[in-house]
Amino acid sequence: MIEHIETHTDRKHLQSCIELAQKGDRAVFPNPFVGAVLARGEQLLAQGYHIKYGSDHAEVEALRAFGNEETVPPDATLYVNLEPCCHHGKTPPCTELIIQRGIRRVVIGALDPNPIVGGKGVQYLRSNGVDVIEAADPSPFRILNCRFYTFHQLRRPYVILKWAETADGFLARSDNTSRWISSESSRDLVHKWRNEEASILVGTKTVMIDNPQLTVRGRQSTLVPPLRIVLDRSGVISRAARVFDDSAPTMVITEVEDLKVFPQHVKVVKVSSLDDIKGVLNVLRDQGIISVIIEGGSLLLQSFLQSGYWDEIRRFKCPLEFKAGIPAPLLINLPASQHNTEKKFGCREQLYIDRKDGEGIDLCQTLVNPTTLNFLGGES
């Protein structure tokens, strides 16, 4: 049994763990964001965070910062936003190091959802005389690692749906001549979002009409680009499409047997039906993809909405009006678990972005699936 008793000092240091963990970026995937603090009462002794996949965990970084040869005070506490691991993976178990360094009290934000750990780290520490305290409210720590919890407990990637629509509710003109609805500043924000996720997914029509490169550009550029995923049911997309260039790895998911003639950096995965959204997400999970941002057209976005397999909507509502065109996805008539009304979606944030073109502002809304809020422990 894990104790749920924490002091004001404990909560303060756990908050510091969250802030440290947030210094990590996509380089940690498929690992979680983790920060660790070694403290003696209010006194901060050392801290650290997980920097990238395969590198030392946050607990190791914090204890190294304290000094590998230094004796940890017997009344010191180690704070970690996630349960310490107890298995040999890319690195040795953190639980063994904690015991070796003589730490007698550990406070964690939440249990690790990975079944390899899943409470075993706490059990191991307690069986070796370590006092382990879990935060009374684990939801902030689960939300921090929403991708990690979704991947391990729901067995799928964390799914973000992104689109821009006009004030009168259209994604594009009927003839697809309207390439940009959102402003340049809004598109810069999209590149920031891309840089935060493991993959970017589009459908056949988006590639054939827009020919996007689907990379991270500008000041948000990264040396390790997210995986580009293309759904191509019949294998009709030209091999000259920019999404197949060598600026980033690409995966094609298709219904065609032996789809070939691709460069080495393009992987092809066959599925029985692209209409099976859960099946597509199973493919991504099997590839170790912890999150995906969907940037497809109206049909693809609506299919994810209808399936219920989505976690966030990031929607730009722009001041332009088309009067007619391709309608934006509708947030009505969705599964009952999603409350069937836009007003009941959890709105995490709203941003007002100056278009700088004399056309007014873009309203950027982040809406959260009520099912996701309940799963992570947030409030709807």
mmCIF file of C-alpha atoms in Angstrom:
data_model
loop_
_atom_site.group_PDB
_atom_site.id
_atom_site.type_symbol
_atom_site.label_atom_id
_atom_site.label_comp_id
_atom_site.label_asym_id
_atom_site.label_seq_id
_atom_site.Cartn_x
_atom_site.Cartn_y
_atom_site.Cartn_z
ATOM 1 C CA MET A 1 0.000 0.000 0.000
ATOM 2 C CA ILE A 2 1.354 3.443 -0.959
ATOM 3 C CA GLU A 3 0.918 6.326 1.437
ATOM 4 C CA HIS A 4 -0.801 9.448 0.109
ATOM 5 C CA ILE A 5 0.575 11.951 2.615
ATOM 6 C CA GLU A 6 2.526 14.963 1.453
ATOM 7 C CA THR A 7 3.565 18.268 2.987
ATOM 8 C CA HIS A 8 3.639 21.755 1.500
ATOM 9 C CA THR A 9 7.390 21.286 1.020
ATOM 10 C CA ASP A 10 6.776 17.997 -0.785
ATOM 11 C CA ARG A 11 4.311 19.647 -3.150
ATOM 12 C CA LYS A 12 6.736 22.482 -3.865
ATOM 13 C CA HIS A 13 9.545 20.109 -4.793
ATOM 14 C CA LEU A 14 7.216 17.944 -6.901
ATOM 15 C CA GLN A 15 6.220 21.061 -8.826
ATOM 16 C CA SER A 16 9.922 21.670 -9.432
ATOM 17 C CA CYS A 17 10.110 18.125 -10.844
ATOM 18 C CA ILE A 18 7.393 19.001 -13.366
ATOM 19 C CA GLU A 19 9.249 22.150 -14.403
ATOM 20 C CA LEU A 20 12.484 20.202 -14.798
ATOM 21 C CA ALA A 21 10.761 17.440 -16.774
ATOM 22 C CA GLN A 22 9.365 20.039 -19.174
ATOM 23 C CA LYS A 23 12.925 20.909 -20.185
ATOM 24 C CA GLY A 24 12.968 17.572 -21.967
ATOM 25 C CA ASP A 25 11.671 17.429 -25.522
ATOM 26 C CA ARG A 26 10.773 14.889 -28.172
ATOM 27 C CA ALA A 27 14.283 13.453 -27.897
ATOM 28 C CA VAL A 28 13.117 11.453 -24.846
ATOM 29 C CA PHE A 29 10.399 9.567 -26.794
ATOM 30 C CA PRO A 30 9.199 6.907 -26.307
ATOM 31 C CA ASN A 31 10.309 7.531 -22.705
ATOM 32 C CA PRO A 32 8.390 9.939 -20.448
ATOM 33 C CA PHE A 33 9.295 13.441 -19.321
ATOM 34 C CA VAL A 34 10.895 13.112 -15.881
ATOM 35 C CA GLY A 35 12.532 15.536 -13.456
ATOM 36 C CA ALA A 36 14.123 14.751 -10.093
ATOM 37 C CA VAL A 37 14.994 16.871 -7.065
ATOM 38 C CA LEU A 38 17.155 15.922 -4.088
ATOM 39 C CA ALA A 39 16.290 18.101 -1.116
ATOM 40 C CA ARG A 40 16.710 18.381 2.630
ATOM 41 C CA GLY A 41 13.571 20.089 3.853
ATOM 42 C CA GLU A 42 13.335 23.370 1.963
ATOM 43 C CA GLN A 43 16.996 23.176 0.937
ATOM 44 C CA LEU A 44 17.638 22.136 -2.640
ATOM 45 C CA LEU A 45 20.642 19.813 -2.818
ATOM 46 C CA ALA A 46 20.615 18.823 -6.504
ATOM 47 C CA GLN A 47 18.328 18.337 -9.474
ATOM 48 C CA GLY A 48 18.265 16.792 -12.927
ATOM 49 C CA TYR A 49 16.004 15.681 -15.763
ATOM 50 C CA HIS A 50 15.859 13.032 -18.475
ATOM 51 C CA ILE A 51 17.455 14.570 -21.583
ATOM 52 C CA LYS A 52 17.033 11.980 -24.315
ATOM 53 C CA TYR A 53 16.116 8.361 -24.944
ATOM 54 C CA GLY A 54 18.942 6.040 -23.983
ATOM 55 C CA SER A 55 20.625 8.579 -21.705
ATOM 56 C CA ASP A 56 20.605 8.563 -17.903
ATOM 57 C CA HIS A 57 17.293 8.955 -16.125
ATOM 58 C CA ALA A 58 16.421 12.015 -14.064
ATOM 59 C CA GLU A 59 17.272 10.360 -10.736
ATOM 60 C CA VAL A 60 20.764 9.512 -11.970
ATOM 61 C CA GLU A 61 21.263 13.048 -13.296
ATOM 62 C CA ALA A 62 20.211 14.567 -9.959
ATOM 63 C CA LEU A 63 22.471 12.302 -7.893
ATOM 64 C CA ARG A 64 25.380 12.936 -10.246
ATOM 65 C CA ALA A 65 24.807 16.669 -9.810
ATOM 66 C CA PHE A 66 24.926 16.166 -6.046
ATOM 67 C CA GLY A 67 28.215 14.290 -6.393
ATOM 68 C CA ASN A 68 28.800 10.615 -7.014
ATOM 69 C CA GLU A 69 31.265 10.410 -4.133
ATOM 70 C CA GLU A 70 29.245 12.544 -1.723
ATOM 71 C CA THR A 71 27.246 10.992 1.127
ATOM 72 C CA VAL A 72 23.554 11.743 0.855
ATOM 73 C CA PRO A 73 22.259 13.161 4.174
ATOM 74 C CA PRO A 74 20.082 10.606 5.975
ATOM 75 C CA ASP A 75 17.212 13.102 6.219
ATOM 76 C CA ALA A 76 17.248 13.988 2.512
ATOM 77 C CA THR A 77 14.298 13.205 0.222
ATOM 78 C CA LEU A 78 14.372 12.340 -3.457
ATOM 79 C CA TYR A 79 11.434 13.754 -5.439
ATOM 80 C CA VAL A 80 10.484 12.376 -8.848
ATOM 81 C CA ASN A 81 7.373 13.120 -10.892
ATOM 82 C CA LEU A 82 7.207 9.460 -12.019
ATOM 83 C CA GLU A 83 7.852 6.203 -10.177
ATOM 84 C CA PRO A 84 11.543 5.144 -10.449
ATOM 85 C CA CYS A 85 12.194 2.246 -12.796
ATOM 86 C CA CYS A 86 13.193 -1.171 -11.448
ATOM 87 C CA HIS A 87 14.248 -2.954 -14.623
ATOM 88 C CA HIS A 88 17.303 -3.153 -16.853
ATOM 89 C CA GLY A 89 16.638 -1.337 -20.134
ATOM 90 C CA LYS A 90 18.898 1.116 -21.918
ATOM 91 C CA THR A 91 20.149 2.032 -18.423
ATOM 92 C CA PRO A 92 20.332 0.211 -15.039
ATOM 93 C CA PRO A 93 17.397 0.365 -12.583
ATOM 94 C CA CYS A 94 17.077 3.666 -10.742
ATOM 95 C CA THR A 95 15.704 1.863 -7.685
ATOM 96 C CA GLU A 96 19.050 0.132 -7.109
ATOM 97 C CA LEU A 97 20.941 3.423 -7.279
ATOM 98 C CA ILE A 98 18.513 5.010 -4.803
ATOM 99 C CA ILE A 99 19.166 2.211 -2.318
ATOM 100 C CA GLN A 100 22.930 2.236 -2.933
ATOM 101 C CA ARG A 101 23.076 5.969 -2.207
ATOM 102 C CA GLY A 102 21.291 5.500 1.112
ATOM 103 C CA ILE A 103 18.179 7.533 0.309
ATOM 104 C CA ARG A 104 15.524 6.689 2.887
ATOM 105 C CA ARG A 105 12.575 8.749 1.639
ATOM 106 C CA VAL A 106 11.191 9.101 -1.882
ATOM 107 C CA VAL A 107 8.167 11.150 -2.977
ATOM 108 C CA ILE A 108 6.676 10.433 -6.409
ATOM 109 C CA GLY A 109 4.017 12.202 -8.446
ATOM 110 C CA ALA A 110 2.438 9.134 -10.036
ATOM 111 C CA LEU A 111 2.949 5.444 -10.719
ATOM 112 C CA ASP A 112 4.601 4.390 -13.979
ATOM 113 C CA PRO A 113 1.971 3.038 -16.438
ATOM 114 C CA ASN A 114 4.534 0.845 -18.215
ATOM 115 C CA PRO A 115 3.639 -2.732 -17.174
ATOM 116 C CA ILE A 116 7.358 -3.493 -16.811
ATOM 117 C CA VAL A 117 7.331 -1.084 -13.857
ATOM 118 C CA GLY A 118 3.698 -0.433 -12.864
ATOM 119 C CA GLY A 119 4.146 -0.233 -9.069
ATOM 120 C CA LYS A 120 7.053 -2.669 -8.914
ATOM 121 C CA GLY A 121 9.537 0.182 -8.408
ATOM 122 C CA VAL A 122 7.644 1.344 -5.330
ATOM 123 C CA GLN A 123 7.370 -2.208 -4.010
ATOM 124 C CA TYR A 124 11.106 -2.783 -4.434
ATOM 125 C CA LEU A 125 12.000 0.428 -2.616
ATOM 126 C CA ARG A 126 9.600 -0.258 0.255
ATOM 127 C CA SER A 127 10.859 -3.838 0.614
ATOM 128 C CA ASN A 128 14.317 -2.346 1.084
ATOM 129 C CA GLY A 129 13.239 0.022 3.858
ATOM 130 C CA VAL A 130 12.629 3.160 1.787
ATOM 131 C CA ASP A 131 9.641 5.298 2.781
ATOM 132 C CA VAL A 132 7.715 5.983 -0.453
ATOM 133 C CA ILE A 133 5.021 8.651 -0.654
ATOM 134 C CA GLU A 134 2.774 9.155 -3.699
ATOM 135 C CA ALA A 135 1.134 12.511 -4.410
ATOM 136 C CA ALA A 136 -2.489 12.586 -3.305
ATOM 137 C CA ASP A 137 -3.469 14.010 -6.713
ATOM 138 C CA PRO A 138 -1.562 12.319 -9.546
ATOM 139 C CA SER A 139 -3.452 14.117 -12.345
ATOM 140 C CA PRO A 140 -0.871 16.931 -12.973
ATOM 141 C CA PHE A 141 1.816 14.283 -13.380
ATOM 142 C CA ARG A 142 -0.337 12.132 -15.651
ATOM 143 C CA ILE A 143 -1.214 15.170 -17.784
ATOM 144 C CA LEU A 144 2.493 16.050 -18.081
ATOM 145 C CA ASN A 145 3.065 12.580 -19.568
ATOM 146 C CA CYS A 146 -0.264 12.265 -21.381
ATOM 147 C CA ARG A 147 1.476 10.657 -24.381
ATOM 148 C CA PHE A 148 3.255 8.066 -22.217
ATOM 149 C CA TYR A 149 0.108 7.117 -20.281
ATOM 150 C CA THR A 150 -1.981 6.867 -23.454
ATOM 151 C CA PHE A 151 0.665 4.735 -25.157
ATOM 152 C CA HIS A 152 0.948 2.219 -22.313
ATOM 153 C CA GLN A 153 -2.543 2.124 -20.832
ATOM 154 C CA LEU A 154 -4.739 2.762 -23.879
ATOM 155 C CA ARG A 155 -2.208 1.037 -26.153
ATOM 156 C CA ARG A 156 -2.216 3.696 -28.850
ATOM 157 C CA PRO A 157 -0.459 6.968 -29.655
ATOM 158 C CA TYR A 158 -1.727 10.256 -28.238
ATOM 159 C CA VAL A 159 -3.762 11.755 -31.115
ATOM 160 C CA ILE A 160 -3.943 15.481 -31.901
ATOM 161 C CA LEU A 161 -6.258 16.742 -34.662
ATOM 162 C CA LYS A 162 -5.198 20.044 -36.243
ATOM 163 C CA TRP A 163 -6.956 22.251 -38.749
ATOM 164 C CA ALA A 164 -7.692 25.855 -39.719
ATOM 165 C CA GLU A 165 -11.161 26.983 -40.732
ATOM 166 C CA THR A 166 -12.809 30.174 -41.933
ATOM 167 C CA ALA A 167 -15.241 32.205 -39.857
ATOM 168 C CA ASP A 168 -18.074 30.545 -41.778
ATOM 169 C CA GLY A 169 -16.731 27.024 -41.235
ATOM 170 C CA PHE A 170 -14.771 25.965 -44.323
ATOM 171 C CA LEU A 171 -11.366 24.295 -44.656
ATOM 172 C CA ALA A 172 -10.853 25.290 -48.288
ATOM 173 C CA ARG A 173 -12.598 26.557 -51.378
ATOM 174 C CA SER A 174 -14.344 23.969 -53.498
ATOM 175 C CA ASP A 175 -11.587 24.095 -56.123
ATOM 176 C CA ASN A 176 -8.825 23.855 -53.453
ATOM 177 C CA THR A 177 -7.222 27.125 -54.587
ATOM 178 C CA SER A 178 -7.101 28.490 -51.020
ATOM 179 C CA ARG A 179 -3.762 27.168 -49.774
ATOM 180 C CA TRP A 180 -3.527 29.249 -46.586
ATOM 181 C CA ILE A 181 -6.388 30.212 -44.270
ATOM 182 C CA SER A 182 -4.360 30.843 -41.134
ATOM 183 C CA SER A 183 -1.728 33.578 -40.800
ATOM 184 C CA GLU A 184 2.032 33.166 -40.977
ATOM 185 C CA SER A 185 2.251 33.532 -37.185
ATOM 186 C CA SER A 186 -0.267 30.712 -36.750
ATOM 187 C CA ARG A 187 1.709 28.522 -39.138
ATOM 188 C CA ASP A 188 4.843 29.191 -37.068
ATOM 189 C CA LEU A 189 2.938 27.811 -34.082
ATOM 190 C CA VAL A 190 2.097 24.678 -36.082
ATOM 191 C CA HIS A 191 5.808 24.089 -36.669
ATOM 192 C CA LYS A 192 6.352 24.354 -32.922
ATOM 193 C CA TRP A 193 3.643 21.738 -32.403
ATOM 194 C CA ARG A 194 5.160 19.440 -35.004
ATOM 195 C CA ASN A 195 8.452 19.637 -33.171
ATOM 196 C CA GLU A 196 6.756 18.398 -29.995
ATOM 197 C CA GLU A 197 5.269 15.208 -31.466
ATOM 198 C CA ALA A 198 6.668 11.894 -32.663
ATOM 199 C CA SER A 199 4.860 11.921 -36.000
ATOM 200 C CA ILE A 200 2.718 13.862 -38.485
ATOM 201 C CA LEU A 201 -0.032 12.086 -40.432
ATOM 202 C CA VAL A 202 -1.888 13.068 -43.616
ATOM 203 C CA GLY A 203 -4.073 11.363 -46.197
ATOM 204 C CA THR A 204 -3.770 10.858 -49.928
ATOM 205 C CA LYS A 205 -5.719 13.957 -51.015
ATOM 206 C CA THR A 206 -3.660 16.295 -48.834
ATOM 207 C CA VAL A 207 -0.449 15.062 -50.464
ATOM 208 C CA MET A 208 -1.851 15.172 -53.997
ATOM 209 C CA ILE A 209 -3.428 18.622 -53.657
ATOM 210 C CA ASP A 210 -1.007 20.495 -51.358
ATOM 211 C CA ASN A 211 2.216 18.490 -51.867
ATOM 212 C CA PRO A 212 3.417 19.301 -48.314
ATOM 213 C CA GLN A 213 6.893 18.474 -47.086
ATOM 214 C CA LEU A 214 5.655 17.916 -43.511
ATOM 215 C CA THR A 215 8.883 18.951 -41.835
ATOM 216 C CA VAL A 216 9.719 21.322 -38.980
ATOM 217 C CA ARG A 217 10.997 24.602 -40.360
ATOM 218 C CA GLY A 218 12.197 27.984 -39.136
ATOM 219 C CA ARG A 219 13.445 28.538 -35.615
ATOM 220 C CA GLN A 220 11.699 25.361 -34.450
ATOM 221 C CA SER A 221 13.829 23.200 -36.749
ATOM 222 C CA THR A 222 15.338 20.052 -35.258
ATOM 223 C CA LEU A 223 18.067 17.605 -36.239
ATOM 224 C CA VAL A 224 15.762 14.650 -35.620
ATOM 225 C CA PRO A 225 12.574 15.367 -37.569
ATOM 226 C CA PRO A 226 9.286 13.710 -36.644
ATOM 227 C CA LEU A 227 8.196 10.728 -38.714
ATOM 228 C CA ARG A 228 5.961 11.596 -41.683
ATOM 229 C CA ILE A 229 3.034 9.190 -42.108
ATOM 230 C CA VAL A 230 0.997 8.996 -45.304
ATOM 231 C CA LEU A 231 -2.222 7.016 -45.708
ATOM 232 C CA ASP A 232 -2.334 5.898 -49.359
ATOM 233 C CA ARG A 233 -5.074 3.324 -49.814
ATOM 234 C CA SER A 234 -4.364 2.446 -53.464
ATOM 235 C CA GLY A 235 -0.731 3.497 -53.852
ATOM 236 C CA VAL A 236 -1.579 6.393 -56.173
ATOM 237 C CA ILE A 237 0.681 9.111 -54.760
ATOM 238 C CA SER A 238 3.552 10.125 -57.031
ATOM 239 C CA ARG A 239 6.985 9.040 -55.841
ATOM 240 C CA ALA A 240 8.091 12.600 -56.641
ATOM 241 C CA ALA A 241 5.893 14.047 -53.870
ATOM 242 C CA ARG A 242 7.837 16.169 -51.401
ATOM 243 C CA VAL A 243 6.741 13.975 -48.498
ATOM 244 C CA PHE A 244 9.055 11.289 -49.899
ATOM 245 C CA ASP A 245 12.178 13.451 -50.020
ATOM 246 C CA ASP A 246 15.121 12.668 -47.727
ATOM 247 C CA SER A 247 14.570 15.580 -45.313
ATOM 248 C CA ALA A 248 12.763 13.258 -42.868
ATOM 249 C CA PRO A 249 11.810 9.590 -42.528
ATOM 250 C CA THR A 250 8.434 8.587 -43.972
ATOM 251 C CA MET A 251 6.032 5.700 -43.459
ATOM 252 C CA VAL A 252 3.326 4.805 -45.980
ATOM 253 C CA ILE A 253 0.327 2.842 -44.740
ATOM 254 C CA THR A 254 -1.570 1.203 -47.596
ATOM 255 C CA GLU A 255 -3.961 -1.582 -48.541
ATOM 256 C CA VAL A 256 -1.792 -2.552 -51.522
ATOM 257 C CA GLU A 257 0.322 -5.702 -51.443
ATOM 258 C CA ASP A 258 4.053 -5.213 -52.133
ATOM 259 C CA LEU A 259 3.950 -1.455 -52.698
ATOM 260 C CA LYS A 260 7.502 -0.724 -53.866
ATOM 261 C CA VAL A 261 9.790 1.741 -55.666
ATOM 262 C CA PHE A 262 10.454 3.897 -52.623
ATOM 263 C CA PRO A 263 13.755 5.305 -51.319
ATOM 264 C CA GLN A 264 15.380 3.500 -48.394
ATOM 265 C CA HIS A 265 14.141 6.048 -45.829
ATOM 266 C CA VAL A 266 10.494 5.301 -46.725
ATOM 267 C CA LYS A 267 8.879 2.371 -44.902
ATOM 268 C CA VAL A 268 5.732 0.703 -46.236
ATOM 269 C CA VAL A 269 3.204 -1.030 -43.948
ATOM 270 C CA LYS A 270 0.187 -2.883 -45.317
ATOM 271 C CA VAL A 271 -3.130 -2.997 -43.472
ATOM 272 C CA SER A 272 -6.379 -4.737 -44.381
ATOM 273 C CA SER A 273 -8.418 -1.522 -44.260
ATOM 274 C CA LEU A 274 -7.579 2.153 -43.774
ATOM 275 C CA ASP A 275 -11.164 2.646 -42.648
ATOM 276 C CA ASP A 276 -10.230 0.859 -39.414
ATOM 277 C CA ILE A 277 -8.876 3.789 -37.394
ATOM 278 C CA LYS A 278 -7.979 1.578 -34.428
ATOM 279 C CA GLY A 279 -6.085 -0.719 -36.785
ATOM 280 C CA VAL A 280 -4.082 2.212 -38.133
ATOM 281 C CA LEU A 281 -3.275 3.343 -34.593
ATOM 282 C CA ASN A 282 -2.216 -0.222 -33.743
ATOM 283 C CA VAL A 283 0.326 -0.014 -36.578
ATOM 284 C CA LEU A 284 1.718 3.216 -35.134
ATOM 285 C CA ARG A 285 1.921 1.720 -31.656
ATOM 286 C CA ASP A 286 3.697 -1.363 -32.971
ATOM 287 C CA GLN A 287 6.257 1.002 -34.521
ATOM 288 C CA GLY A 288 6.817 2.645 -31.110
ATOM 289 C CA ILE A 289 5.164 5.918 -32.138
ATOM 290 C CA ILE A 290 3.997 7.619 -28.943
ATOM 291 C CA SER A 291 2.107 10.566 -30.478
ATOM 292 C CA VAL A 292 0.733 11.781 -33.792
ATOM 293 C CA ILE A 293 -0.608 15.079 -35.062
ATOM 294 C CA ILE A 294 -3.197 14.634 -37.822
ATOM 295 C CA GLU A 295 -3.045 17.350 -40.482
ATOM 296 C CA GLY A 296 -5.306 15.769 -43.066
ATOM 297 C CA GLY A 297 -8.409 16.973 -44.854
ATOM 298 C CA SER A 298 -11.981 17.102 -43.663
ATOM 299 C CA LEU A 299 -12.808 13.421 -44.315
ATOM 300 C CA LEU A 300 -9.745 12.109 -42.484
ATOM 301 C CA LEU A 301 -10.233 14.435 -39.523
ATOM 302 C CA GLN A 302 -13.933 13.602 -39.310
ATOM 303 C CA SER A 303 -13.192 9.869 -39.398
ATOM 304 C CA PHE A 304 -10.919 10.233 -36.357
ATOM 305 C CA LEU A 305 -13.539 12.337 -34.578
ATOM 306 C CA GLN A 306 -16.255 9.760 -35.271
ATOM 307 C CA SER A 307 -14.053 6.888 -34.136
ATOM 308 C CA GLY A 308 -13.488 8.477 -30.724
ATOM 309 C CA TYR A 309 -9.752 7.750 -31.021
ATOM 310 C CA TRP A 310 -8.482 11.277 -30.501
ATOM 311 C CA ASP A 311 -7.288 13.314 -27.538
ATOM 312 C CA GLU A 312 -6.941 16.958 -28.551
ATOM 313 C CA ILE A 313 -8.251 19.292 -31.229
ATOM 314 C CA ARG A 314 -6.098 22.284 -32.094
ATOM 315 C CA ARG A 315 -8.246 24.493 -34.252
ATOM 316 C CA PHE A 316 -7.609 27.880 -35.803
ATOM 317 C CA LYS A 317 -10.743 29.938 -36.419
ATOM 318 C CA CYS A 318 -9.757 32.605 -38.912
ATOM 319 C CA PRO A 319 -11.571 35.819 -39.914
ATOM 320 C CA LEU A 320 -11.834 34.969 -43.639
ATOM 321 C CA GLU A 321 -15.168 33.976 -45.193
ATOM 322 C CA PHE A 322 -15.566 31.685 -48.235
ATOM 323 C CA LYS A 323 -19.397 31.502 -48.348
ATOM 324 C CA ALA A 324 -19.002 27.998 -49.818
ATOM 325 C CA GLY A 325 -16.382 25.272 -50.002
ATOM 326 C CA ILE A 326 -15.149 22.159 -48.215
ATOM 327 C CA PRO A 327 -16.705 22.118 -44.728
ATOM 328 C CA ALA A 328 -14.572 21.897 -41.599
ATOM 329 C CA PRO A 329 -15.047 18.877 -39.300
ATOM 330 C CA LEU A 330 -18.150 19.045 -37.136
ATOM 331 C CA LEU A 331 -18.055 18.528 -33.378
ATOM 332 C CA ILE A 332 -21.627 17.265 -33.210
ATOM 333 C CA ASN A 333 -23.194 13.811 -33.442
ATOM 334 C CA LEU A 334 -20.057 12.278 -31.965
ATOM 335 C CA PRO A 335 -20.024 9.192 -29.694
ATOM 336 C CA ALA A 336 -22.029 9.658 -26.498
ATOM 337 C CA SER A 337 -18.864 9.509 -24.384
ATOM 338 C CA GLN A 338 -17.806 12.778 -25.996
ATOM 339 C CA HIS A 339 -20.940 14.611 -24.768
ATOM 340 C CA ASN A 340 -22.186 15.435 -28.297
ATOM 341 C CA THR A 341 -21.842 19.162 -27.857
ATOM 342 C CA GLU A 342 -18.882 21.421 -28.467
ATOM 343 C CA LYS A 343 -19.593 23.425 -25.315
ATOM 344 C CA LYS A 344 -18.757 20.405 -23.149
ATOM 345 C CA PHE A 345 -15.314 19.818 -24.592
ATOM 346 C CA GLY A 346 -12.556 20.780 -22.172
ATOM 347 C CA CYS A 347 -10.986 23.947 -23.606
ATOM 348 C CA ARG A 348 -7.395 23.843 -22.392
ATOM 349 C CA GLU A 349 -6.437 27.200 -23.840
ATOM 350 C CA GLN A 350 -7.336 29.950 -26.281
ATOM 351 C CA LEU A 351 -4.753 32.059 -28.078
ATOM 352 C CA TYR A 352 -5.470 35.227 -30.024
ATOM 353 C CA ILE A 353 -2.905 35.593 -32.806
ATOM 354 C CA ASP A 354 -2.487 38.886 -34.671
ATOM 355 C CA ARG A 355 -2.513 38.135 -38.402
ATOM 356 C CA LYS A 356 -0.394 41.213 -39.222
ATOM 357 C CA ASP A 357 -2.131 41.419 -42.610
ATOM 358 C CA GLY A 358 -4.974 43.766 -41.687
ATOM 359 C CA GLU A 359 -7.461 40.867 -41.594
ATOM 360 C CA GLY A 360 -7.881 40.743 -37.805
ATOM 361 C CA ILE A 361 -6.873 37.812 -35.575
ATOM 362 C CA ASP A 362 -6.760 34.019 -35.644
ATOM 363 C CA LEU A 363 -8.383 32.337 -32.653
ATOM 364 C CA CYS A 364 -6.469 29.180 -31.741
ATOM 365 C CA GLN A 365 -8.395 26.795 -29.491
ATOM 366 C CA THR A 366 -7.149 23.602 -27.876
ATOM 367 C CA LEU A 367 -10.096 21.332 -27.094
ATOM 368 C CA VAL A 368 -9.636 18.123 -25.110
ATOM 369 C CA ASN A 369 -11.709 14.977 -25.494
ATOM 370 C CA PRO A 370 -13.758 14.503 -22.268
ATOM 371 C CA THR A 371 -12.768 10.831 -22.310
ATOM 372 C CA THR A 372 -9.102 11.873 -22.291
ATOM 373 C CA LEU A 373 -9.722 14.299 -19.422
ATOM 374 C CA ASN A 374 -11.345 11.555 -17.376
ATOM 375 C CA PHE A 375 -8.562 9.099 -18.184
ATOM 376 C CA LEU A 376 -5.807 11.511 -17.142
ATOM 377 C CA GLY A 377 -7.689 12.693 -14.075
ATOM 378 C CA GLY A 378 -8.422 16.226 -15.227
ATOM 379 C CA GLU A 379 -11.771 17.999 -15.028
ATOM 380 C CA SER A 380 -14.239 18.184 -17.869
#
